XYZ file of C-alpha atoms in Angstrom:
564
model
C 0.000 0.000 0.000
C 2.974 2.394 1.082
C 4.382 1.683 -2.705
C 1.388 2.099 -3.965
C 0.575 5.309 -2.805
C 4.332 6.520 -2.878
C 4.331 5.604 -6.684
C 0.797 7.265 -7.329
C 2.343 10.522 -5.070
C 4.855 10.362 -7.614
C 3.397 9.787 -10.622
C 0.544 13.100 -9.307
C 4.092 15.195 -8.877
C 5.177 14.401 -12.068
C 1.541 15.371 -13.806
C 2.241 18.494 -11.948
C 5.657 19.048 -13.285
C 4.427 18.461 -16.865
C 1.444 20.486 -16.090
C 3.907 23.551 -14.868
C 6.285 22.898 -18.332
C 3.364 23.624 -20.554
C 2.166 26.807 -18.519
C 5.569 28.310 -18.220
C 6.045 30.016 -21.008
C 2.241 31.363 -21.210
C 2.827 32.283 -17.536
C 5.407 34.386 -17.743
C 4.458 36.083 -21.204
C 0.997 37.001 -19.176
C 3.240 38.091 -16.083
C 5.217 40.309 -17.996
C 3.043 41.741 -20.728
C -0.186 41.585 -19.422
C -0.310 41.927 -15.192
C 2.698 43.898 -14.725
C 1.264 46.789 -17.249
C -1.914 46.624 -15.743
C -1.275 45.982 -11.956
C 1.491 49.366 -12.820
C -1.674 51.474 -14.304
C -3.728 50.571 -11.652
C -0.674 50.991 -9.286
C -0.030 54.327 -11.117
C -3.541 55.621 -10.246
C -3.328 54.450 -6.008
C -0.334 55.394 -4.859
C 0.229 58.515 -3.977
C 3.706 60.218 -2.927
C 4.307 56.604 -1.779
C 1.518 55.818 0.358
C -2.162 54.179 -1.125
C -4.530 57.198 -1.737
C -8.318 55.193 -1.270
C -9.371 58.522 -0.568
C -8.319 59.399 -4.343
C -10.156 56.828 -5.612
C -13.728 57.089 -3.407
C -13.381 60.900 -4.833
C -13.441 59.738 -8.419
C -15.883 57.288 -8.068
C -18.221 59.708 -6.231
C -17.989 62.223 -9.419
C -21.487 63.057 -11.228
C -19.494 62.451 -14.681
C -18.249 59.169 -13.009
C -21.725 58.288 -12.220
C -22.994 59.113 -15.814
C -20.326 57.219 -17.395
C -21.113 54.039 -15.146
C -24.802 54.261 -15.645
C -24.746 54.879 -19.755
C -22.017 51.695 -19.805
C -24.282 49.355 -17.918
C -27.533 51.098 -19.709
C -26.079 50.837 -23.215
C -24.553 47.650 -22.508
C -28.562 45.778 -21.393
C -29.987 47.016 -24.093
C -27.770 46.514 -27.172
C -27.364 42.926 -25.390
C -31.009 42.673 -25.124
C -31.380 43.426 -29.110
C -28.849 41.349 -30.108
C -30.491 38.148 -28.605
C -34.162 39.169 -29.839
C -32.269 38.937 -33.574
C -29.451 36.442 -32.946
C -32.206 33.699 -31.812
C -34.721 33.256 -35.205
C -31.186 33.549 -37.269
C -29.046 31.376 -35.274
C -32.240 28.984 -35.566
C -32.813 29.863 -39.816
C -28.953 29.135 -40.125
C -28.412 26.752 -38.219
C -31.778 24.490 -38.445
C -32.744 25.049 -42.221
C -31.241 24.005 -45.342
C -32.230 26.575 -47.870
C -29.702 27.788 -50.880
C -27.125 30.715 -50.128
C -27.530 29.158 -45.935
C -23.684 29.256 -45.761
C -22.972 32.760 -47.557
C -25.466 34.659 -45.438
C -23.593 32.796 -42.102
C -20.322 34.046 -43.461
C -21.714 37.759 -43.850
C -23.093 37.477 -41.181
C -20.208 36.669 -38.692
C -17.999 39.116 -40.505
C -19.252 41.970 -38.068
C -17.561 40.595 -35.610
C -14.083 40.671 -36.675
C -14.418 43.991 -38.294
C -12.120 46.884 -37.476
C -14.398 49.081 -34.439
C -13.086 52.134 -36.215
C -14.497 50.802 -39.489
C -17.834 49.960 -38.348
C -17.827 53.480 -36.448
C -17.217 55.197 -39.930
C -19.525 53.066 -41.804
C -22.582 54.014 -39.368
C -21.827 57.610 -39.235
C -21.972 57.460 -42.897
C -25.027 55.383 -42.661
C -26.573 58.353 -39.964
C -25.029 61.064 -41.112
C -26.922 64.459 -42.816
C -25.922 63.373 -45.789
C -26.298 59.656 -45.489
C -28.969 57.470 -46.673
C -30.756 57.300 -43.421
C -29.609 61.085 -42.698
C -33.325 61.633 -42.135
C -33.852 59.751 -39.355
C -31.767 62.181 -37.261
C -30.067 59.478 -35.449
C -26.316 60.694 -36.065
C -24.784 61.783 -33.052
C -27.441 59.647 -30.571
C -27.242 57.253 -28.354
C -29.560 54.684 -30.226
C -26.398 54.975 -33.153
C -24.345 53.699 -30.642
C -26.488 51.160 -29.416
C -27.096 50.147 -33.871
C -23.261 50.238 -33.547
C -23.087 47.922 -30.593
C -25.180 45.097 -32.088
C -24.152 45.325 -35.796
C -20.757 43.908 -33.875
C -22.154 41.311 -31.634
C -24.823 39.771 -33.265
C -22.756 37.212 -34.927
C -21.498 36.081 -31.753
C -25.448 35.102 -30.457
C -25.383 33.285 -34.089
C -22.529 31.510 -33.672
C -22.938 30.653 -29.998
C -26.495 29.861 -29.924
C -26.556 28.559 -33.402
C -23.791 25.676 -32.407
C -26.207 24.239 -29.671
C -29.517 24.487 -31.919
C -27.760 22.738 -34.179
C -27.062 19.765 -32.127
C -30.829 19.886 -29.948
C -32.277 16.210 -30.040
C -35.159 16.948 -31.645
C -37.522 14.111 -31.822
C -39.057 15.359 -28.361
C -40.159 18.706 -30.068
C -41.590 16.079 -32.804
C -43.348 14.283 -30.371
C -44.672 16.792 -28.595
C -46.250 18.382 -31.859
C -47.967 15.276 -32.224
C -49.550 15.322 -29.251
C -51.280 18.798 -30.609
C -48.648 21.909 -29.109
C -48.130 24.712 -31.011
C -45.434 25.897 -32.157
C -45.066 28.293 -29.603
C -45.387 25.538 -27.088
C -43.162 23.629 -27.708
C -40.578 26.192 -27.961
C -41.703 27.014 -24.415
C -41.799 24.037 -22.762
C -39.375 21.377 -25.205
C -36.249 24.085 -26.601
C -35.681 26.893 -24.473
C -34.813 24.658 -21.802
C -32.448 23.345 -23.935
C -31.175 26.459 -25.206
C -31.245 28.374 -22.365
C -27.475 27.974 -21.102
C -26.141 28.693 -24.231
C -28.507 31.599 -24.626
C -27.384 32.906 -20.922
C -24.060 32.902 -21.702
C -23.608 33.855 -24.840
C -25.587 36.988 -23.897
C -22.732 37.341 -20.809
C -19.852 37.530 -23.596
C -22.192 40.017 -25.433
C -22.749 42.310 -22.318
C -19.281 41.967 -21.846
C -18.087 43.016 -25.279
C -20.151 46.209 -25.062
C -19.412 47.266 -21.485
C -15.523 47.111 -23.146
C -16.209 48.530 -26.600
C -14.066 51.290 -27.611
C -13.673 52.254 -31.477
C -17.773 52.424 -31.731
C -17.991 54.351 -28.819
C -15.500 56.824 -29.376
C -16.326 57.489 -33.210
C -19.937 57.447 -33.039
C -20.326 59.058 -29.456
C -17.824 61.959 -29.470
C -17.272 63.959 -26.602
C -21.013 63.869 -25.925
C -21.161 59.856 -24.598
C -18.974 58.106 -22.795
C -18.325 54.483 -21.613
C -15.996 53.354 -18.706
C -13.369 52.178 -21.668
C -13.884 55.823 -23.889
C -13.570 57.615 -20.380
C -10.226 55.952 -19.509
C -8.627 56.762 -22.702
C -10.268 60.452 -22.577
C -8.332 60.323 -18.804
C -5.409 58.581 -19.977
C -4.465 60.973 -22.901
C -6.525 64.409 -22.966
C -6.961 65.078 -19.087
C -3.905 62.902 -18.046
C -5.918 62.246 -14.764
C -4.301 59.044 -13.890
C -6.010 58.185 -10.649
C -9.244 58.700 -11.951
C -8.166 56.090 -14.845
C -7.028 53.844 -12.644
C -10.375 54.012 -10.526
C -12.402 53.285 -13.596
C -9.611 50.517 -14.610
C -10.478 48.874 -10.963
C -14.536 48.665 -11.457
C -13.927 47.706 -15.371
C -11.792 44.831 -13.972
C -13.802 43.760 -10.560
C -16.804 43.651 -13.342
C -15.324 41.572 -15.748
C -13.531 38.729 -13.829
C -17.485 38.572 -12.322
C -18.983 38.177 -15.811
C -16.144 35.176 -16.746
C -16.835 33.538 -13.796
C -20.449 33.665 -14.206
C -19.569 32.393 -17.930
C -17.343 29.851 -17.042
C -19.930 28.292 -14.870
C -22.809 28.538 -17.472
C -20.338 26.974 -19.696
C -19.039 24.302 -17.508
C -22.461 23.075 -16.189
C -24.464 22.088 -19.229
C -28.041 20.572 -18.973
C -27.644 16.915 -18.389
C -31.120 15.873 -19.730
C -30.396 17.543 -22.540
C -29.734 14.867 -25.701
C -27.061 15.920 -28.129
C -26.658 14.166 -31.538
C -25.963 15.626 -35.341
C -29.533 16.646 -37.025
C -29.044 17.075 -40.647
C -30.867 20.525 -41.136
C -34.333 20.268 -42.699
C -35.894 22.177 -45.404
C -37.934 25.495 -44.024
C -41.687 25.076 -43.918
C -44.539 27.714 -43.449
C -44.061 27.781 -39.696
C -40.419 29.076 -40.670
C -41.350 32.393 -42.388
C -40.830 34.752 -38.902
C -37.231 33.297 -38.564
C -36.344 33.653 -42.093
C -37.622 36.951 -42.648
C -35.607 38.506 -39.117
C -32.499 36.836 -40.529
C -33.413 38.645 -43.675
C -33.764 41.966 -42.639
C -30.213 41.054 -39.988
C -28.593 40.614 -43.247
C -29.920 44.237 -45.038
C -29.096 45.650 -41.305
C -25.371 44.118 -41.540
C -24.953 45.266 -45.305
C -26.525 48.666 -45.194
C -23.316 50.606 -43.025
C -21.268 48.572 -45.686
C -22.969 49.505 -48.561
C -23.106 53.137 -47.414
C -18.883 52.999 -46.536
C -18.240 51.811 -50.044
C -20.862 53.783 -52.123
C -19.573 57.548 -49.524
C -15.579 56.498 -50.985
C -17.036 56.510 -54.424
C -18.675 59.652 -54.561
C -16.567 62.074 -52.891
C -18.724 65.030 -53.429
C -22.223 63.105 -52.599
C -24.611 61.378 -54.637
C -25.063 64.403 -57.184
C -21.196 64.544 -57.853
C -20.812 61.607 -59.835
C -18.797 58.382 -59.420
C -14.904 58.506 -58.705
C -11.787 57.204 -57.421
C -10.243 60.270 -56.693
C -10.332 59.232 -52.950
C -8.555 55.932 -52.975
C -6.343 57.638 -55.365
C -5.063 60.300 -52.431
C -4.488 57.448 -50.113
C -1.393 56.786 -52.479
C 0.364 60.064 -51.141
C 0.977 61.971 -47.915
C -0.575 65.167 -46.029
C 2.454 66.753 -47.889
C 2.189 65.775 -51.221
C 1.148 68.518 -53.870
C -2.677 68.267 -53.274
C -3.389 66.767 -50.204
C -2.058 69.632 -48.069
C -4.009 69.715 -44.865
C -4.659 65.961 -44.629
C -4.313 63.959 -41.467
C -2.288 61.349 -43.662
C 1.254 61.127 -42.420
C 2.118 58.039 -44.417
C 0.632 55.960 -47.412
C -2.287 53.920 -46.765
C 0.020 51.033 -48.570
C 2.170 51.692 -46.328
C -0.101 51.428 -42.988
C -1.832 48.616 -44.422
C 1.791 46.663 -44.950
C 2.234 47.606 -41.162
C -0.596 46.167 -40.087
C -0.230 42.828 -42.102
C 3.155 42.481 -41.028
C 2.183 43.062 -37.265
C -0.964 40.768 -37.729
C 1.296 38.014 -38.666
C 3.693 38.430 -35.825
C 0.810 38.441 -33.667
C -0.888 35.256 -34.997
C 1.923 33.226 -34.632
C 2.231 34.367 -30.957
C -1.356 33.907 -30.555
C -1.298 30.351 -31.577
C 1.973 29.568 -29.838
C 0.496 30.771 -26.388
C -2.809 29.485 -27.220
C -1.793 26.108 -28.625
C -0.091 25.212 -24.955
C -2.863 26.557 -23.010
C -5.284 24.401 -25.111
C -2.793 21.466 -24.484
C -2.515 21.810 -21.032
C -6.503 22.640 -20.305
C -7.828 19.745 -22.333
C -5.360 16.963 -20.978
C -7.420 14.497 -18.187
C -7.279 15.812 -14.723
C -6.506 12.827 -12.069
C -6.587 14.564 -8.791
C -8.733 17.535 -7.359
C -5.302 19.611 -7.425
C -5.102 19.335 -10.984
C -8.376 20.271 -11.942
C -7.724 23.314 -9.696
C -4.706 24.405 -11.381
C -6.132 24.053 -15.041
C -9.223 25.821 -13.366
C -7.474 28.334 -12.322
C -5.480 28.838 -15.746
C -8.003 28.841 -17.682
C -9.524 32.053 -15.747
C -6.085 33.804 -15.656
C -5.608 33.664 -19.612
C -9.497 34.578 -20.071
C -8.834 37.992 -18.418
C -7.310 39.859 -21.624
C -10.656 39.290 -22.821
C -12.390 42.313 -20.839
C -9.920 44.236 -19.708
C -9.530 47.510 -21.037
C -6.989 47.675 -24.117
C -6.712 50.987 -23.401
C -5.540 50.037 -19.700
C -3.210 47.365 -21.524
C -1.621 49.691 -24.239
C -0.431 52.511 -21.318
C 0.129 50.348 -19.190
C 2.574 48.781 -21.607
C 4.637 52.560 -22.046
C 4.619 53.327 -18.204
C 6.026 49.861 -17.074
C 8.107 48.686 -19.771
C 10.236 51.606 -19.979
C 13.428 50.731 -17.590
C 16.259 48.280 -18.519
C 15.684 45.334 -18.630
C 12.448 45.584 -20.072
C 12.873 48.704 -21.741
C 10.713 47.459 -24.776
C 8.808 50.566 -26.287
C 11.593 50.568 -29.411
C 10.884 47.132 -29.909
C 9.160 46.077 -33.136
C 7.245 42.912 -31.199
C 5.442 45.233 -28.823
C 2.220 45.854 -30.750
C 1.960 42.164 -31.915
C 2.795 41.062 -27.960
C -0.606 43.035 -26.918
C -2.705 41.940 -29.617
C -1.521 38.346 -29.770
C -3.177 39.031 -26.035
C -6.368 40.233 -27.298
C -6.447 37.318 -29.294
C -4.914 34.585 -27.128
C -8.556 34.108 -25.694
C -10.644 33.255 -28.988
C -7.785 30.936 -30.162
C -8.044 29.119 -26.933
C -11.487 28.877 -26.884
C -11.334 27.600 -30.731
C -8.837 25.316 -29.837
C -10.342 23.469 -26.757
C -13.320 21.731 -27.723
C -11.407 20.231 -30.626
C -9.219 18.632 -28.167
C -11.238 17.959 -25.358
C -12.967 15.655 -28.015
C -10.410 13.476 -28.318
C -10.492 10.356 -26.902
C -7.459 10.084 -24.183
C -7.077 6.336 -24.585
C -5.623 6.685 -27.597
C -2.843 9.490 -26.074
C -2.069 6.310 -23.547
C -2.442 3.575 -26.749
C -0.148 5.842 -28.316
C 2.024 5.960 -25.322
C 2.179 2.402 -24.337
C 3.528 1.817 -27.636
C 6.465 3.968 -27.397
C 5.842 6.820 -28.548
C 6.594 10.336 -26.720
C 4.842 13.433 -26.042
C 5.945 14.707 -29.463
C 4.930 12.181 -31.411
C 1.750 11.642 -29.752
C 0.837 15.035 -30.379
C 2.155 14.761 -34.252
C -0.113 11.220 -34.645
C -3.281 11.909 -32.210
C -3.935 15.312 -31.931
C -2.902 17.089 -35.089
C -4.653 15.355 -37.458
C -7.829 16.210 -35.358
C -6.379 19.570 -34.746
C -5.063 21.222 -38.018
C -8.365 22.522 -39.514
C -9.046 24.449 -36.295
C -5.417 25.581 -35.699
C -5.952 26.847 -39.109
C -9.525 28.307 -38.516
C -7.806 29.803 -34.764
C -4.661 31.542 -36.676
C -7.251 33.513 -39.261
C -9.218 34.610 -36.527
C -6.354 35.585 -34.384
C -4.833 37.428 -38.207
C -8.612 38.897 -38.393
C -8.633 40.280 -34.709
C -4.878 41.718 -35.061
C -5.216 43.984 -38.282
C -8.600 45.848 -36.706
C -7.108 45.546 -33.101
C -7.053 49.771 -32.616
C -7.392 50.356 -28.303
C -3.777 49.069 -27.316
C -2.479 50.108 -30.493
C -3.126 53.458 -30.393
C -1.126 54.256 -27.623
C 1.701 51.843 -28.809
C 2.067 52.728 -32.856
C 4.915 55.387 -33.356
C 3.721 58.284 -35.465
C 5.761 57.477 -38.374
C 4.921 54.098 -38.830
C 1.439 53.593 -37.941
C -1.248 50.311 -38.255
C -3.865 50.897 -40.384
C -7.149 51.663 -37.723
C -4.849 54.540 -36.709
C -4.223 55.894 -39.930
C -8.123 55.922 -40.058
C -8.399 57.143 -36.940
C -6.506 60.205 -37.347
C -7.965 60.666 -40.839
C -11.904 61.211 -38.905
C -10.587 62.871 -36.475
C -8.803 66.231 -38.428
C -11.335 67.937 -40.574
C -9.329 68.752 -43.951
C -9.902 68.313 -47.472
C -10.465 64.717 -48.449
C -10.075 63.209 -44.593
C -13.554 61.850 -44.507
C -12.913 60.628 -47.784
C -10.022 58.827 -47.513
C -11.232 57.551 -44.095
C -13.907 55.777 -45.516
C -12.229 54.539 -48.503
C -9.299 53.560 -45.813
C -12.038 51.436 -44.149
C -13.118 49.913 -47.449
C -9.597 48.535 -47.651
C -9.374 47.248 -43.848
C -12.411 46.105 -44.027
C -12.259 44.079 -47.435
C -8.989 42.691 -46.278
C -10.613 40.926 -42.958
C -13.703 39.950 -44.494
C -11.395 38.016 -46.836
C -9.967 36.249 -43.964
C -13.042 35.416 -42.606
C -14.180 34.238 -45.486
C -11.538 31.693 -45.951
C -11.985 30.766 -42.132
C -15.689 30.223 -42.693
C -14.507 27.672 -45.650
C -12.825 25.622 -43.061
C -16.196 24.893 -41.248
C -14.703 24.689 -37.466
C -18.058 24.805 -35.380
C -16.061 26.081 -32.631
C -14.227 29.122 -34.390
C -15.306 32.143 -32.144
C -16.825 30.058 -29.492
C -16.492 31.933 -26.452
């Protein structure tokens, strides 16, 4: 018995030791690049003269504009939430539950939202809204409720995708049967399938809560000066009123309130329904009873392509709708602010230029991304054998969710305040943008990555094993063949997220050499001849650039790509 248990002690110490290989290098990239800037923002913000100021921070919090700020992020964030599920559910369910021609192009559009540049879909919409815009006469540019369009044109797709996965695999001969037995329709969606659904409904509406209560590019484009979330207000702090300690306040509730949304998604996640039956149901063709479903996911789709439409018809017709067709605009983006003609624009360097900078960061980024991501997906999907372990990967798996929903913005200065002394004096080097967007992305590729290998069956690891083989080559014969089409589908997500990736960035791109959202950026932001112009025509080419990657992500059909 003493043997016994001093071999299993052994063998559980040497699970650890292979369990603490894995997370080292993760670890200490998140230690570095991720708590140190943010615990030295926060840090930044509390101490004063050497001694913690919580008097500081009560003040801040006790502000009117504080208040304001708090109540339109939690305000904004319910409601555009609350939309987004009313229209994600009859198209996750017409996508995912119908076979109908063009089912697979519309899901593609329709998840390309998501990965679009912020900046981008703020110009599109205030194109869109604008006096001069198609839907100019509404009188909606400049509102709140074009914020809140804003917020769910960009998180839609991931109610779609999330919901959409679990529909798809519902059991559904007991909606069948209980049809038979004379239920309505609306019945048997009350009684049979949203009890199903409704953990997959819950938590994908957490991530989309989340995702607005941190969005920045929409906010700041289509609110101004005039609206304000918690993540707009800290970079307002940060760089116009350099009020540090009220940005670090801010940071602290933005943080508190996050890491209690991902636990409260973790544990949706974790604790599926265990009467619910899961098995693959070829989609049927749509019947009468399908008309409401189809016709939301119709007018989803004319909501999605109307901002687009209106961003690529405004950078054809530079002088409005009566001027005629050109390409004068995406002509300028050729040149600089100084070139003969384009005095007075915000352009410092050549769209080509920015847009080369961005791919060239993006791909940096991905391969970090999936480096990082690959060993936490390794490490979180391998068999726990004792309560310690499961603990651990627990506990992991919580740590390397935080970059999720904490402020970029927080991230980016934190990243020039902390990593500025020898020997981590890092703000020359050229892997400093694609080290905090490789951490913006590490999440979605791990969350890709995960239920692909949690599928497989350990038995044939230890088969594997048995036979000889070591950890390599059981992870070159069992889990990459399994593992390649997602790695693939994780890696053009991670590309897609990188090139529109615009809070940490902005804070880290030097002026001379900057990503394309900047560029854009800048360009809306300095009235001038042709900046409005040339922004949207900008976005056109950001924004026809990830769509391409999505597209070629969608071909890969990974169920799990964006899972979250």
């Amino acid at each position: 018995m003493a043997a016994a248990r001093a071999t299993g002690g052994g063998s559980t110490a040497g699970r650890l030791a292979g369990l603490a290989g894995l997370a080292a290098l993760p670890a200490v990239v998140l230690g570095i690049f991720f708590v140190l800037p943010v615990s030295g923002m926060v840090a930044r913000g509390l101490v004063d003269d050497g001694a913690l100021d919580l008097a500081g921070v009560l003040e801040v919090l006790g502000r009117p504009r504080t208040g304001r700020v708090l109540w339109f992020t939690v305000w904004s964030s319910a409601v555009a939430t609350t939309v987004a599920v009313a229209l994600g559910l009859p198209a996750a369910y017409a996508l995912y539950r119908l076979r109908w021609p063009g089912r697979r192009v519309v899901r593609a559009c329709l998840l390309v939202p998501f990965v679009l540049p912020t900046v981008v879909v703020g110009v599109a919409f205030r194109q869109l809204l604008g006096e001069a815009g198609p839907l100019g006469f509404l009188g909606l540019d400049g509102t709140a409720r074009a914020i809140l369009a804003g917020l769910v044109f960009f998180n839609v797709a991931v109610v779609i995708r999330g919901v959409g996965a679990a529909w798809e695999s519902l059991d559904a001969r007991p909606g069948e049967a209980a049809a038979a037995l004379g239920a309505s329709p609306g019945h048997v969606f009350r009684t049979v399938t949203w009890p199903q659904l409704r953990p997959a409904v819950v938590s994908s509406a957490s991530v989309v809560f989340l995702f607005c209560a941190t969005a920045f590019g929409v906010v700041l484009t289509l609110g101004g000066l005039r609206y304000a979330s918690v993540e707009t207000e800290i970079y307002l702090l940060t760089v116009q009123r350099l009020d540090l300690q009220a940005a670090a306040a801010l940071s602290i509730v933005q943080l508190l309130a996050v890491t209690a949304l991902l636990l409260l998604a973790a544990r949706l996640r974790a604790v599926p329904d265990p009467t619910v039956a899961r098995r693959s149901v070829p989609p049927r063709r749509p019947r009468r009873t399908d008309v409401v479903p189809l016709a939301v996911t119709g007018l989803l789709l004319a909501f999605v392509a109307l901002p687009v439409a209106a961003l690529v018809t405004g950078s054809l017709q530079p002088d409005g709708p009566d001027g005629g067709w050109s390409l004068e605009a995406y002509r300028a983006l050729d040149g600089r602010g100084t070139a003969p003609g384009q005095g007075g624009t915000a352009l410092v360097v050549p769209v080509t230029e920015a847009l080369v900078t961005s791919l060239r960061t993006a791909v940096d980024a991905t391969w970090m991304a999936l480096l990082l991501g690959g060993l936490l997906a390794l490490l979180l999907t391998r068999r726990s054998r004792s309560r310690t372990e499961r603990r651990v990967r627990s506990v992991l798996d919580g740590l390397f969710m935080l970059p999720l929903g904490v402020s970029a913005v927080t991230l980016g200065f934190g990243f020039l305040i902390t990593l500025d002394e020898p020997p981590l004096d890092l703000r020359d080097s050229p892997l400093l943008i694609p080290l905090a967007q490789a951490l913006v992305a590490l999440p979605l590729v791990v969350r890709t990555l995960v239920p692909v290998l949690g599928g497989v069956d350990d038995r044939l690891r230890q088969a594997a094993q048995s036979l000889g083989a070591g950890p390599v080559r059981t992870l070159v014969t069992v889990d990459l063949p399994v593992a390649w089409r997602p790695l693939l589908a994780a890696g053009g997500f991670a590309f897609a997220v990188s090139l529109g990736e615009f809070g940490a960035t902005s804070f880290l791109a030097r002026p001379d050499d900057p990503t394309l959202p900047v560029v854009i950026f800048r360009l809306i932001g300095r009235p001038g001849p042709l900046n409005d112009e040339m922004a949207m025509a900008a976005s056109v080419v950001l924004a026809g650039t990830t769509a391409l990657v999505m597209l070629l992500v969608e071909r890969l059909r990974v169920p799990s790509v964006g899972a979250l």
